[in-house]
């Protein structure tokens, strides 16, 4: 027997909480399912040193700013505590251990089945499972014969297990850059394999968050903001080609707008690279017993390899026939479903804005909650 609900939210991370908080403020009922055993599971389990790269005034959830004593860049533990407090404040009680396994249209309703046998019949479903749902782990020739250890960055906590271990990080996004910094600052011999040109910007410039500067530059006409952003990047970072790093020709803000790929927010990694404490290697060709061979034919021995290769949303694994609604990056093309996907909502997938994913969650959750309220109001005369 299906449990009938007005709205079902899938995921108790910041995206699901944001929609839940807004719906609670509007007096709209909902249920929420979460595949793990806690609120904001990922933030409880990220690496120890992680802080937000976006400023706190642009990163909180709706209707509840961060506590005044929180620092400008909120640390992981404080953020996890804030999310738990948010759930308590808005009386959000997820069904834990319930992973959505099938979401399909049944008549004019949406049916959601979980892995533990719960079935919900909902007027609308909010998918807040996030872009980081499934770790992406590419493979290489010879990998099976490698004598060292290969792990995805999701498993990394701190430098402890890497002491005295020659370590390779594959991928230089924000995670790869920060893990390399963490390791190098603790005396670990570390290299980063970088496949393509990168965009690196400082987190702060002359005491001012670069995020705030970028938002001001974005208001300038005729591409002047992009031009200035490129000049600032060049002045601060200098020529990194001598260290093996190619700089993208695309302005950082434009890269974010057009590709959804966030520039690397530098917290000190570039300084360590220039000091020779982090070495840059080209793309990986294959593995051998003691290490990796890069595309230039050089062999490099390693004891441990960390795959900082990102994640995939893969909502097509549980939402029936969602393919036509996904863009070229495999994520929903809009926050509000239409046509065959009317009644479906997606939050926490759009990373194309200068406010970062949390800023997008803030704005998209409002769009979604307002639409849900309007749909509920439109049904009321029929239900009277």
mmCIF file with all atom_site columns, C-alpha atoms in Angstrom, residues 195-288:
data_model
loop_
_atom_site.group_PDB
_atom_site.id
_atom_site.type_symbol
_atom_site.label_atom_id
_atom_site.label_alt_id
_atom_site.label_comp_id
_atom_site.label_asym_id
_atom_site.label_entity_id
_atom_site.label_seq_id
_atom_site.pdbx_PDB_ins_code
_atom_site.Cartn_x
_atom_site.Cartn_y
_atom_site.Cartn_z
_atom_site.occupancy
_atom_site.B_iso_or_equiv
_atom_site.pdbx_formal_charge
_atom_site.auth_seq_id
_atom_site.auth_comp_id
_atom_site.auth_asym_id
_atom_site.auth_atom_id
_atom_site.pdbx_PDB_model_num
ATOM 1  C CA . UNK A 1 195 ? 45.250 16.352 -17.928 1.00 0.00 ? 195 UNK A CA 1
ATOM 2  C CA . UNK A 1 196 ? 44.064 19.707 -19.261 1.00 0.00 ? 196 UNK A CA 1
ATOM 3  C CA . UNK A 1 197 ? 44.547 23.434 -18.851 1.00 0.00 ? 197 UNK A CA 1
ATOM 4  C CA . UNK A 1 198 ? 43.251 24.797 -15.552 1.00 0.00 ? 198 UNK A CA 1
ATOM 5  C CA . UNK A 1 199 ? 41.762 28.017 -14.258 1.00 0.00 ? 199 UNK A CA 1
ATOM 6  C CA . UNK A 1 200 ? 43.149 28.961 -10.854 1.00 0.00 ? 200 UNK A CA 1
ATOM 7  C CA . UNK A 1 201 ? 42.018 31.983 -8.859  1.00 0.00 ? 201 UNK A CA 1
ATOM 8  C CA . UNK A 1 202 ? 42.911 33.056 -5.310  1.00 0.00 ? 202 UNK A CA 1
ATOM 9  C CA . UNK A 1 203 ? 40.238 32.638 -2.660  1.00 0.00 ? 203 UNK A CA 1
ATOM 10 C CA . UNK A 1 204 ? 41.049 36.128 -1.382  1.00 0.00 ? 204 UNK A CA 1
ATOM 11 C CA . UNK A 1 205 ? 42.719 39.123 -2.991  1.00 0.00 ? 205 UNK A CA 1
ATOM 12 C CA . UNK A 1 206 ? 44.034 41.965 -0.838  1.00 0.00 ? 206 UNK A CA 1
ATOM 13 C CA . UNK A 1 207 ? 41.870 40.782 2.033   1.00 0.00 ? 207 UNK A CA 1
ATOM 14 C CA . UNK A 1 208 ? 38.667 40.674 -0.029  1.00 0.00 ? 208 UNK A CA 1
ATOM 15 C CA . UNK A 1 209 ? 36.957 37.411 -1.058  1.00 0.00 ? 209 UNK A CA 1
ATOM 16 C CA . UNK A 1 210 ? 37.408 36.814 -4.778  1.00 0.00 ? 210 UNK A CA 1
ATOM 17 C CA . UNK A 1 211 ? 33.819 35.571 -4.933  1.00 0.00 ? 211 UNK A CA 1
ATOM 18 C CA . UNK A 1 212 ? 32.532 39.022 -4.024  1.00 0.00 ? 212 UNK A CA 1
ATOM 19 C CA . UNK A 1 213 ? 34.874 40.685 -6.510  1.00 0.00 ? 213 UNK A CA 1
ATOM 20 C CA . UNK A 1 214 ? 33.707 38.308 -9.258  1.00 0.00 ? 214 UNK A CA 1
ATOM 21 C CA . UNK A 1 215 ? 30.080 39.183 -8.574  1.00 0.00 ? 215 UNK A CA 1
ATOM 22 C CA . UNK A 1 216 ? 30.880 42.859 -9.029  1.00 0.00 ? 216 UNK A CA 1
ATOM 23 C CA . UNK A 1 217 ? 32.857 42.210 -12.222 1.00 0.00 ? 217 UNK A CA 1
ATOM 24 C CA . UNK A 1 218 ? 29.959 40.199 -13.642 1.00 0.00 ? 218 UNK A CA 1
ATOM 25 C CA . UNK A 1 219 ? 27.843 43.365 -13.650 1.00 0.00 ? 219 UNK A CA 1
ATOM 26 C CA . UNK A 1 220 ? 30.185 45.150 -16.062 1.00 0.00 ? 220 UNK A CA 1
ATOM 27 C CA . UNK A 1 221 ? 29.062 45.303 -19.731 1.00 0.00 ? 221 UNK A CA 1
ATOM 28 C CA . UNK A 1 222 ? 30.746 44.159 -22.961 1.00 0.00 ? 222 UNK A CA 1
ATOM 29 C CA . UNK A 1 223 ? 32.788 41.368 -21.367 1.00 0.00 ? 223 UNK A CA 1
ATOM 30 C CA . UNK A 1 224 ? 34.895 43.839 -19.389 1.00 0.00 ? 224 UNK A CA 1
ATOM 31 C CA . UNK A 1 225 ? 34.444 41.767 -16.233 1.00 0.00 ? 225 UNK A CA 1
ATOM 32 C CA . UNK A 1 226 ? 35.803 38.639 -17.917 1.00 0.00 ? 226 UNK A CA 1
ATOM 33 C CA . UNK A 1 227 ? 38.784 40.610 -19.238 1.00 0.00 ? 227 UNK A CA 1
ATOM 34 C CA . UNK A 1 228 ? 39.566 42.060 -15.816 1.00 0.00 ? 228 UNK A CA 1
ATOM 35 C CA . UNK A 1 229 ? 39.166 38.641 -14.197 1.00 0.00 ? 229 UNK A CA 1
ATOM 36 C CA . UNK A 1 230 ? 41.734 37.196 -16.584 1.00 0.00 ? 230 UNK A CA 1
ATOM 37 C CA . UNK A 1 231 ? 44.168 40.055 -15.897 1.00 0.00 ? 231 UNK A CA 1
ATOM 38 C CA . UNK A 1 232 ? 43.797 39.628 -12.145 1.00 0.00 ? 232 UNK A CA 1
ATOM 39 C CA . UNK A 1 233 ? 44.377 35.882 -12.437 1.00 0.00 ? 233 UNK A CA 1
ATOM 40 C CA . UNK A 1 234 ? 47.516 36.470 -14.495 1.00 0.00 ? 234 UNK A CA 1
ATOM 41 C CA . UNK A 1 235 ? 48.934 39.034 -12.070 1.00 0.00 ? 235 UNK A CA 1
ATOM 42 C CA . UNK A 1 236 ? 48.346 36.962 -8.966  1.00 0.00 ? 236 UNK A CA 1
ATOM 43 C CA . UNK A 1 237 ? 49.216 33.494 -10.256 1.00 0.00 ? 237 UNK A CA 1
ATOM 44 C CA . UNK A 1 238 ? 51.936 34.356 -12.742 1.00 0.00 ? 238 UNK A CA 1
ATOM 45 C CA . UNK A 1 239 ? 53.212 32.004 -15.430 1.00 0.00 ? 239 UNK A CA 1
ATOM 46 C CA . UNK A 1 240 ? 52.680 28.447 -14.205 1.00 0.00 ? 240 UNK A CA 1
ATOM 47 C CA . UNK A 1 241 ? 53.793 26.726 -17.395 1.00 0.00 ? 241 UNK A CA 1
ATOM 48 C CA . UNK A 1 242 ? 57.339 26.361 -16.044 1.00 0.00 ? 242 UNK A CA 1
ATOM 49 C CA . UNK A 1 243 ? 55.879 24.092 -13.358 1.00 0.00 ? 243 UNK A CA 1
ATOM 50 C CA . UNK A 1 244 ? 53.961 21.964 -15.849 1.00 0.00 ? 244 UNK A CA 1
ATOM 51 C CA . UNK A 1 245 ? 50.602 23.731 -15.482 1.00 0.00 ? 245 UNK A CA 1
ATOM 52 C CA . UNK A 1 246 ? 48.825 25.121 -18.510 1.00 0.00 ? 246 UNK A CA 1
ATOM 53 C CA . UNK A 1 247 ? 46.445 28.000 -17.819 1.00 0.00 ? 247 UNK A CA 1
ATOM 54 C CA . UNK A 1 248 ? 43.075 27.968 -19.550 1.00 0.00 ? 248 UNK A CA 1
ATOM 55 C CA . UNK A 1 249 ? 42.523 30.668 -22.149 1.00 0.00 ? 249 UNK A CA 1
ATOM 56 C CA . UNK A 1 250 ? 38.905 30.962 -20.995 1.00 0.00 ? 250 UNK A CA 1
ATOM 57 C CA . UNK A 1 251 ? 38.190 33.571 -18.300 1.00 0.00 ? 251 UNK A CA 1
ATOM 58 C CA . UNK A 1 252 ? 37.301 31.906 -14.970 1.00 0.00 ? 252 UNK A CA 1
ATOM 59 C CA . UNK A 1 253 ? 33.774 33.338 -14.725 1.00 0.00 ? 253 UNK A CA 1
ATOM 60 C CA . UNK A 1 254 ? 33.020 32.446 -18.333 1.00 0.00 ? 254 UNK A CA 1
ATOM 61 C CA . UNK A 1 255 ? 34.230 28.892 -17.723 1.00 0.00 ? 255 UNK A CA 1
ATOM 62 C CA . UNK A 1 256 ? 31.767 28.581 -14.865 1.00 0.00 ? 256 UNK A CA 1
ATOM 63 C CA . UNK A 1 257 ? 28.891 30.032 -16.897 1.00 0.00 ? 257 UNK A CA 1
ATOM 64 C CA . UNK A 1 258 ? 29.453 27.959 -20.013 1.00 0.00 ? 258 UNK A CA 1
ATOM 65 C CA . UNK A 1 259 ? 30.747 24.645 -18.717 1.00 0.00 ? 259 UNK A CA 1
ATOM 66 C CA . UNK A 1 260 ? 29.629 24.444 -15.099 1.00 0.00 ? 260 UNK A CA 1
ATOM 67 C CA . UNK A 1 261 ? 33.232 23.690 -14.179 1.00 0.00 ? 261 UNK A CA 1
ATOM 68 C CA . UNK A 1 262 ? 34.314 25.639 -11.116 1.00 0.00 ? 262 UNK A CA 1
ATOM 69 C CA . UNK A 1 263 ? 37.742 27.299 -11.292 1.00 0.00 ? 263 UNK A CA 1
ATOM 70 C CA . UNK A 1 264 ? 40.274 26.014 -8.769  1.00 0.00 ? 264 UNK A CA 1
ATOM 71 C CA . UNK A 1 265 ? 40.033 28.241 -5.696  1.00 0.00 ? 265 UNK A CA 1
ATOM 72 C CA . UNK A 1 266 ? 43.616 28.458 -4.495  1.00 0.00 ? 266 UNK A CA 1
ATOM 73 C CA . UNK A 1 267 ? 44.237 28.170 -0.754  1.00 0.00 ? 267 UNK A CA 1
ATOM 74 C CA . UNK A 1 268 ? 48.007 27.837 -1.021  1.00 0.00 ? 268 UNK A CA 1
ATOM 75 C CA . UNK A 1 269 ? 48.527 25.018 -3.506  1.00 0.00 ? 269 UNK A CA 1
ATOM 76 C CA . UNK A 1 270 ? 50.193 27.291 -6.068  1.00 0.00 ? 270 UNK A CA 1
ATOM 77 C CA . UNK A 1 271 ? 52.721 28.454 -3.477  1.00 0.00 ? 271 UNK A CA 1
ATOM 78 C CA . UNK A 1 272 ? 53.600 24.847 -2.698  1.00 0.00 ? 272 UNK A CA 1
ATOM 79 C CA . UNK A 1 273 ? 53.947 24.073 -6.413  1.00 0.00 ? 273 UNK A CA 1
ATOM 80 C CA . UNK A 1 274 ? 56.304 27.013 -6.887  1.00 0.00 ? 274 UNK A CA 1
ATOM 81 C CA . UNK A 1 275 ? 58.309 25.875 -3.850  1.00 0.00 ? 275 UNK A CA 1
ATOM 82 C CA . UNK A 1 276 ? 58.733 22.408 -5.368  1.00 0.00 ? 276 UNK A CA 1
ATOM 83 C CA . UNK A 1 277 ? 56.717 20.718 -2.616  1.00 0.00 ? 277 UNK A CA 1
ATOM 84 C CA . UNK A 1 278 ? 53.980 19.652 -5.023  1.00 0.00 ? 278 UNK A CA 1
ATOM 85 C CA . UNK A 1 279 ? 55.068 18.386 -8.431  1.00 0.00 ? 279 UNK A CA 1
ATOM 86 C CA . UNK A 1 280 ? 52.904 18.461 -11.533 1.00 0.00 ? 280 UNK A CA 1
ATOM 87 C CA . UNK A 1 281 ? 52.794 15.486 -13.898 1.00 0.00 ? 281 UNK A CA 1
ATOM 88 C CA . UNK A 1 282 ? 51.039 15.160 -17.262 1.00 0.00 ? 282 UNK A CA 1
ATOM 89 C CA . UNK A 1 283 ? 48.095 12.848 -17.936 1.00 0.00 ? 283 UNK A CA 1
ATOM 90 C CA . UNK A 1 284 ? 48.359 9.167  -17.054 1.00 0.00 ? 284 UNK A CA 1
ATOM 91 C CA . UNK A 1 285 ? 48.961 6.678  -19.865 1.00 0.00 ? 285 UNK A CA 1
ATOM 92 C CA . UNK A 1 286 ? 48.926 3.487  -17.811 1.00 0.00 ? 286 UNK A CA 1
ATOM 93 C CA . UNK A 1 287 ? 49.905 1.859  -14.529 1.00 0.00 ? 287 UNK A CA 1
ATOM 94 C CA . UNK A 1 288 ? 52.760 -0.565 -13.891 1.00 0.00 ? 288 UNK A CA 1
#
